Amino acid sequence: MESGKNKPEPLLFEDNIFHLDLHPSNDIVVTGMINGRIKCYQYGLEGHRHLWTSKTFKKSCRGVSFSLDGKNVFGISRDRSIQILDTETGQAIRTRQNTHESPVNSLLIINENMSATGDDQGVIKIWDSRKDEAVMTYTEHEDYISQMTYSYSNKTLIAVGGDGYLSTWDIRKPNVVAMSDQMEDELLSIALMKNDKKAVVGTQEGVLTLWSWGDWGDYNDRIIGHPNSIDAICKLDEDTICTGSSDGLIRLVGILPNQFHGILGDHGENMPIENLKLSHDKKYLVSSGHDDKLQFWDVAHLFQEDPGEEDKEDDDTTDDTKVKPTAPLLEKTDVKDDGNDDDDDSWGTDSDEETTKQKKRKKTQKKESMKPKKKNTKTAAFFADM
């Protein structure tokens, strides 16, 4: 079948999707909804099957995540509670009430026992399933935590937020390991690349910033080209990511060398993309945004090997399949680079040696029409959060 056509139909919803996650080993998706429900579906080329709906929270469900083994579903809410559901039945297994003083905005499953949550006021808490109270509470951030990720090789939690700071934490210790300079822009999304040697961060102003592990004071490179905020990043392999932007486009981007490879999907103009996930079998990229539906994009061709390549000897071969960015993408006009770094419609990078004076733009210079903060203002201004 032609590349890009072998994909499930969109999954339609009556309410807004706040967040989604894909099962680690089965064709199952869960969504956290604005009305506080968590919905679970089995997806496929022959159609989708509704498995269960749980009226989990009193207010909007802002985050959902499968446990690492896929047996449970974690959910967080604006009502400040955390719930753990059984994946098969949707029944609540455990509920934590009043977990934060402010609405919970970000969720990360670290391992089979540990998880992390971040709230609208920048507080991060570490939870151990074997204990009733949070085992660590971090208060260095001053605004909402947009996303967190974890480096298993370095045993470090990394968080980014609306206050323009990136922070790193040893979850066994109470104090921050490192805190970046104030970036004068909201940091919305993050992914670890190059075997955790690099971090890629998406910003409100549409710049991808690249950070070197251990050098957390400031980023040392950037990729220009997104005309709007980068609300979601999905890692495909150690060298390639997909980005979801508020202009409704999903872009395929190479990291070091920094290169824009093309468009993978399009939700339509004025339909911001806020969630991107890669399926367990690497067949589909699943996205959601303001159009109240899950879109499935065929990406299996990106991971296909050239004929005969599998017979080649390669001492550096790993279990991760290498993305082939030259595979067919959606037809889209190329984004031109006119060499002007101040033009957000152009693609370019800042090398480590170039001046940093123009790296950042003041928040005070943002246009009034710019998209509000990713989560907490989205719920208040755009959706009249429940």
Coordinates of C-alpha atoms in Angstrom, one line a residue:
M1 CA 0.0 0.0 0.0
E2 CA 1.2 3.5 -0.7
S3 CA 3.2 5.2 2.1
G4 CA 1.0 7.5 4.1
K5 CA -2.2 5.6 3.2
N6 CA -1.8 2.6 5.4
K7 CA -3.2 4.1 8.6
P8 CA -6.3 4.0 10.7
E9 CA -9.1 6.5 10.3
P10 CA -9.2 9.5 12.7
L11 CA -10.8 8.8 16.1
L12 CA -13.5 11.4 16.7
F13 CA -14.5 12.8 20.1
E14 CA -17.3 15.1 21.3
D15 CA -15.1 16.9 23.8
N16 CA -11.6 18.3 23.8
I17 CA -8.6 15.9 24.3
F18 CA -6.2 17.3 26.8
H19 CA -3.7 14.5 26.7
L20 CA -3.1 11.0 25.3
D21 CA -0.8 8.0 25.7
L22 CA -0.3 4.7 23.8
H23 CA 0.1 1.3 25.3
P24 CA 3.7 0.0 25.4
S25 CA 2.9 -3.3 23.7
N26 CA -0.7 -3.3 22.4
D27 CA -2.8 -1.2 19.9
I28 CA -4.5 0.7 22.7
V29 CA -4.8 4.4 23.3
V30 CA -6.1 6.4 26.4
T31 CA -7.2 10.0 26.3
G32 CA -7.6 12.5 29.1
M33 CA -10.6 14.7 28.4
I34 CA -11.7 18.2 29.4
N35 CA -14.8 16.8 31.1
G36 CA -12.7 14.8 33.5
R37 CA -13.2 11.4 31.8
I38 CA -10.5 9.0 30.7
K39 CA -11.4 7.1 27.5
C40 CA -9.8 3.9 26.3
Y41 CA -9.9 2.5 22.7
Q42 CA -8.3 -0.3 20.7
Y43 CA -7.2 1.2 17.4
G44 CA -6.6 -0.4 14.0
L45 CA -6.9 -0.4 10.3
E46 CA -10.3 -2.1 10.4
G47 CA -11.7 0.4 12.8
H48 CA -11.6 1.4 16.4
R49 CA -13.2 -0.3 19.4
H50 CA -14.3 1.5 22.5
L51 CA -13.0 -0.4 25.6
W52 CA -14.2 1.8 28.5
T53 CA -14.8 5.3 29.7
S54 CA -14.1 6.2 33.3
K55 CA -15.7 9.4 34.9
T56 CA -12.5 9.8 36.8
F57 CA -12.2 13.4 37.9
K58 CA -14.4 16.2 39.0
K59 CA -12.5 18.6 36.7
S60 CA -10.5 18.3 33.5
C61 CA -8.0 15.4 33.1
R62 CA -4.8 17.1 32.2
G63 CA -2.5 14.1 31.8
V64 CA -2.7 10.3 31.2
S65 CA 0.1 7.7 31.1
F66 CA 0.4 4.0 31.0
S67 CA 2.6 2.3 33.5
L68 CA 5.7 0.8 32.0
D69 CA 4.2 -2.7 31.9
G70 CA 0.9 -1.3 30.5
K71 CA -1.2 -2.9 33.3
N72 CA -2.3 0.5 34.8
V73 CA -3.3 3.9 33.6
F74 CA -2.3 7.0 35.6
G75 CA -4.3 10.2 35.4
I76 CA -3.9 13.8 36.8
S77 CA -6.5 16.5 37.1
R78 CA -7.2 20.2 37.6
D79 CA -9.0 19.1 40.8
R80 CA -5.4 18.2 42.1
S81 CA -6.0 14.5 42.4
I82 CA -4.1 11.5 40.9
Q83 CA -5.8 8.3 40.0
I84 CA -4.5 4.9 39.0
L85 CA -6.9 2.7 36.9
D86 CA -6.8 -0.9 35.7
T87 CA -6.1 -0.9 32.0
E88 CA -8.5 -3.8 31.3
T89 CA -11.5 -2.6 33.2
G90 CA -11.0 1.2 33.7
Q91 CA -11.8 0.7 37.4
A92 CA -9.9 2.9 39.9
I93 CA -7.2 1.1 41.9
R94 CA -5.9 4.0 43.9
T95 CA -6.8 7.6 44.4
R96 CA -4.7 10.4 45.9
Q97 CA -6.7 13.5 46.7
N98 CA -5.3 17.1 47.2
T99 CA -1.9 16.1 46.0
H100 CA -0.8 19.7 45.2
E101 CA -1.9 23.1 46.3
S102 CA -2.4 24.1 42.7
P103 CA -3.9 22.2 39.7
V104 CA -1.7 19.4 38.5
N105 CA -0.5 19.9 34.9
S106 CA 2.3 17.4 34.1
L107 CA 2.8 13.7 34.7
L108 CA 5.8 11.4 34.2
I109 CA 6.1 7.7 35.0
I110 CA 9.7 7.1 36.0
N111 CA 9.7 3.3 36.8
E112 CA 7.5 0.6 38.3
N113 CA 7.3 2.4 41.6
M114 CA 8.2 6.1 41.0
S115 CA 6.3 8.9 39.3
A116 CA 6.5 12.7 39.1
T117 CA 3.9 15.4 38.9
G118 CA 4.2 19.1 38.3
D119 CA 1.6 21.8 38.9
D120 CA 0.5 25.3 37.8
Q121 CA 2.8 27.0 40.3
G122 CA 5.9 25.2 39.4
V123 CA 5.9 22.6 42.2
I124 CA 7.3 19.2 41.3
K125 CA 6.5 16.2 43.5
I126 CA 8.0 12.7 43.4
W127 CA 5.7 9.8 44.4
D128 CA 6.5 6.3 45.5
S129 CA 3.6 3.8 45.1
R130 CA 4.7 2.1 48.3
K131 CA 4.2 5.3 50.3
D132 CA 1.2 7.6 51.0
E133 CA 2.9 10.9 50.8
A134 CA 5.3 12.5 48.2
V135 CA 8.9 11.5 48.9
M136 CA 10.3 14.7 47.4
T137 CA 8.9 18.2 46.8
Y138 CA 10.7 20.7 44.6
T139 CA 9.8 24.4 44.5
E140 CA 12.5 26.0 42.3
H141 CA 10.1 26.9 39.4
E142 CA 7.9 29.9 39.5
D143 CA 5.3 29.0 36.9
Y144 CA 3.6 25.9 35.5
I145 CA 5.5 22.8 34.7
S146 CA 4.9 22.0 31.0
Q147 CA 6.8 18.7 30.7
M148 CA 9.3 16.4 32.4
T149 CA 11.5 13.6 31.2
Y150 CA 13.9 11.2 32.8
S151 CA 17.4 10.1 31.9
Y152 CA 17.8 6.5 33.2
S153 CA 21.5 6.5 32.3
N154 CA 22.1 9.6 34.5
K155 CA 19.4 9.0 37.0
T156 CA 18.2 12.5 36.5
L157 CA 14.8 14.2 36.1
I158 CA 14.6 17.2 33.7
A159 CA 11.7 19.7 33.8
V160 CA 10.8 22.7 31.7
G161 CA 8.2 25.3 32.4
G162 CA 6.3 28.4 31.7
D163 CA 8.8 30.5 33.7
G164 CA 11.5 30.0 31.1
Y165 CA 13.7 27.7 33.2
L166 CA 15.1 24.2 32.7
S167 CA 15.9 22.3 35.9
T168 CA 17.5 19.0 36.6
W169 CA 17.0 16.8 39.7
D170 CA 18.4 13.7 41.3
I171 CA 15.1 12.3 42.6
R172 CA 16.9 10.7 45.6
K173 CA 18.0 14.2 46.9
P174 CA 16.1 17.3 48.0
N175 CA 18.0 20.0 46.2
V176 CA 18.2 21.0 42.5
V177 CA 21.2 19.7 40.6
A178 CA 21.3 22.5 38.1
M179 CA 19.0 25.4 37.0
S180 CA 19.3 27.2 33.7
D181 CA 19.4 30.9 33.1
Q182 CA 16.0 32.5 32.5
M183 CA 15.3 32.0 28.8
E184 CA 12.8 34.9 28.4
D185 CA 10.5 32.5 26.7
E186 CA 8.2 29.7 27.8
L187 CA 9.6 26.2 27.5
L188 CA 6.9 23.8 26.4
S189 CA 8.3 20.4 25.4
I190 CA 11.5 18.4 25.8
A191 CA 13.1 15.2 24.5
L192 CA 16.5 13.6 25.2
M193 CA 18.6 12.8 22.2
K194 CA 22.0 11.3 21.2
N195 CA 21.9 8.7 24.0
D196 CA 21.0 11.4 26.6
K197 CA 23.9 13.6 25.6
K198 CA 21.6 16.3 24.2
A199 CA 18.2 17.7 25.2
V200 CA 15.9 19.3 22.6
V201 CA 13.4 21.9 24.0
G202 CA 10.5 23.4 22.2
T203 CA 9.5 27.0 23.0
Q204 CA 6.5 29.3 22.8
E205 CA 8.2 31.4 20.1
G206 CA 8.8 28.5 17.8
V207 CA 12.5 27.9 18.4
L208 CA 14.0 24.4 19.1
T209 CA 16.9 24.9 21.5
L210 CA 19.6 22.3 21.9
W211 CA 21.3 21.7 25.3
S212 CA 24.4 19.7 26.1
W213 CA 24.2 17.3 29.1
G214 CA 25.9 18.8 32.1
D215 CA 25.9 22.3 30.6
W216 CA 22.5 23.5 31.8
G217 CA 23.2 27.2 32.1
D218 CA 22.1 28.0 28.5
Y219 CA 21.5 26.3 25.3
N220 CA 24.3 26.0 22.8
D221 CA 22.4 25.7 19.5
R222 CA 19.0 26.3 18.1
I223 CA 16.9 25.4 15.1
I224 CA 14.7 28.1 13.6
G225 CA 11.8 27.5 11.3
H226 CA 8.6 26.9 13.3
P227 CA 6.4 30.0 12.9
N228 CA 4.5 29.2 16.0
S229 CA 4.9 27.5 19.4
I230 CA 6.3 23.9 19.6
D231 CA 3.9 22.3 22.0
A232 CA 4.9 18.6 21.5
I233 CA 8.1 16.7 20.6
C234 CA 8.1 13.0 19.8
K235 CA 11.5 11.2 19.6
L236 CA 11.8 8.7 16.7
D237 CA 15.4 7.7 17.3
E238 CA 18.5 9.3 18.7
D239 CA 18.9 11.6 15.7
T240 CA 15.3 12.4 14.7
I241 CA 12.2 14.0 16.2
C242 CA 8.7 15.0 15.2
T243 CA 7.4 18.3 16.4
G244 CA 3.8 19.4 16.8
S245 CA 3.2 23.1 16.4
S246 CA 0.4 25.5 17.0
D247 CA 0.3 26.1 13.2
G248 CA -1.2 22.6 12.9
L249 CA 1.8 20.9 11.2
I250 CA 3.8 17.9 12.2
R251 CA 7.4 18.3 11.1
L252 CA 10.2 15.7 10.8
V253 CA 13.4 17.2 12.1
G254 CA 17.0 15.9 12.2
I255 CA 19.2 16.7 15.2
L256 CA 22.9 17.3 14.8
P257 CA 23.1 17.7 11.9
N258 CA 20.1 20.0 12.3
Q259 CA 17.8 19.6 9.3
F260 CA 14.2 20.0 8.4
H261 CA 13.1 16.9 6.5
G262 CA 9.5 17.6 5.7
I263 CA 5.9 17.5 6.9
L264 CA 4.4 14.3 8.3
G265 CA 0.9 15.5 9.1
D266 CA -1.4 18.5 9.0
H267 CA -4.3 19.1 11.4
G268 CA -5.3 22.2 9.5
E269 CA -4.8 25.9 10.0
N270 CA -5.6 27.2 13.5
M271 CA -5.7 23.7 14.9
P272 CA -2.7 23.5 17.3
I273 CA -1.1 20.2 17.9
E274 CA -0.5 19.5 21.5
N275 CA 0.3 15.8 21.8
L276 CA 2.4 13.4 19.7
K277 CA 3.1 9.7 20.5
L278 CA 4.8 6.9 18.6
S279 CA 3.0 3.5 18.6
H280 CA 4.8 0.5 20.2
D281 CA 5.4 -1.1 16.8
K282 CA 6.6 2.2 15.2
K283 CA 3.8 2.0 12.6
Y284 CA 1.9 5.1 13.5
L285 CA 2.4 8.5 14.9
V286 CA -0.7 9.6 16.8
S287 CA -1.5 13.3 17.3
S288 CA -4.2 15.4 18.9
G289 CA -5.0 19.0 19.1
H290 CA -7.9 21.5 19.1
D291 CA -9.9 19.6 16.5
D292 CA -11.2 17.1 19.0
K293 CA -9.9 14.0 17.2
L294 CA -6.9 11.6 17.2
Q295 CA -5.1 11.5 13.9
F296 CA -3.0 8.5 12.9
W297 CA -0.1 9.0 10.5
D298 CA 1.8 6.2 8.8
V299 CA 5.5 6.3 9.7
A300 CA 6.4 2.7 9.2
H301 CA 8.2 3.6 6.0
L302 CA 10.6 5.9 8.0
F303 CA 12.0 2.8 9.7
Q304 CA 12.3 0.5 6.7
E305 CA 15.8 -0.6 5.8
D306 CA 17.2 -0.4 2.3
P307 CA 17.3 -3.7 0.4
G308 CA 20.4 -5.6 1.5
E309 CA 21.3 -3.2 4.3
E310 CA 20.4 -5.8 6.9
D311 CA 23.2 -8.0 5.6
K312 CA 25.8 -5.3 6.1
E313 CA 28.2 -5.6 9.0
D314 CA 27.9 -2.8 11.5
D315 CA 29.7 -2.8 14.8
D316 CA 27.6 0.1 16.0
T317 CA 24.2 -1.6 15.3
T318 CA 21.7 -1.2 18.2
D319 CA 18.2 -2.5 18.9
D320 CA 16.8 0.9 17.8
T321 CA 15.6 1.0 14.2
K322 CA 17.1 3.9 12.3
V323 CA 14.8 6.5 10.9
K324 CA 15.1 7.1 7.1
P325 CA 14.1 10.8 6.7
T326 CA 14.3 10.5 3.0
A327 CA 11.2 8.3 2.9
P328 CA 8.1 9.8 1.3
L329 CA 6.4 12.5 3.3
L330 CA 3.2 14.6 2.8
E331 CA 3.5 16.8 -0.1
K332 CA 4.3 20.3 1.1
T333 CA 6.1 23.3 -0.2
D334 CA 9.6 23.5 1.2
V335 CA 10.4 26.1 3.8
K336 CA 13.0 28.5 2.4
D337 CA 16.0 29.7 4.3
D338 CA 16.8 33.3 3.2
G339 CA 19.7 33.5 5.7
N340 CA 17.9 35.8 8.0
D341 CA 17.7 34.4 11.5
D342 CA 15.1 36.9 12.6
D343 CA 12.6 35.5 10.1
D344 CA 10.6 32.8 11.9
D345 CA 9.5 31.3 8.5
S346 CA 13.1 30.3 7.7
W347 CA 15.1 27.3 8.9
G348 CA 18.6 27.8 10.3
T349 CA 20.8 27.0 13.3
D350 CA 23.0 29.0 15.6
S351 CA 26.5 27.4 16.0
D352 CA 28.3 27.4 19.4
E353 CA 30.6 30.2 18.2
E354 CA 28.0 32.6 17.0
T355 CA 26.9 35.5 19.2
T356 CA 24.1 34.9 21.7
K357 CA 22.8 38.4 21.8
Q358 CA 19.9 37.7 19.4
K359 CA 19.2 34.2 20.7
K360 CA 16.3 35.2 22.8
R361 CA 13.4 37.6 22.4
K362 CA 11.7 39.4 25.2
K363 CA 8.3 38.2 26.4
T364 CA 7.2 41.8 26.5
Q365 CA 7.6 41.9 22.7
K366 CA 5.1 39.1 22.1
K367 CA 2.1 40.0 20.0
E368 CA -1.2 40.0 21.8
S369 CA -2.5 37.5 19.3
M370 CA 0.1 34.9 20.3
K371 CA -1.2 31.6 21.7
P372 CA -1.5 31.7 25.5
K373 CA 0.5 29.6 27.9
K374 CA 0.2 26.0 27.0
K375 CA -1.9 24.4 29.6
N376 CA -3.2 26.5 32.4
T377 CA -4.3 29.4 30.2
K378 CA -5.6 27.1 27.5
T379 CA -8.0 25.6 29.9
A380 CA -9.2 29.0 31.3
A381 CA -9.3 31.1 28.1
F382 CA -9.9 28.7 25.3
F383 CA -12.0 25.9 26.9
A384 CA -13.6 27.4 30.0
D385 CA -12.0 24.6 31.9
M386 CA -14.4 22.4 33.9

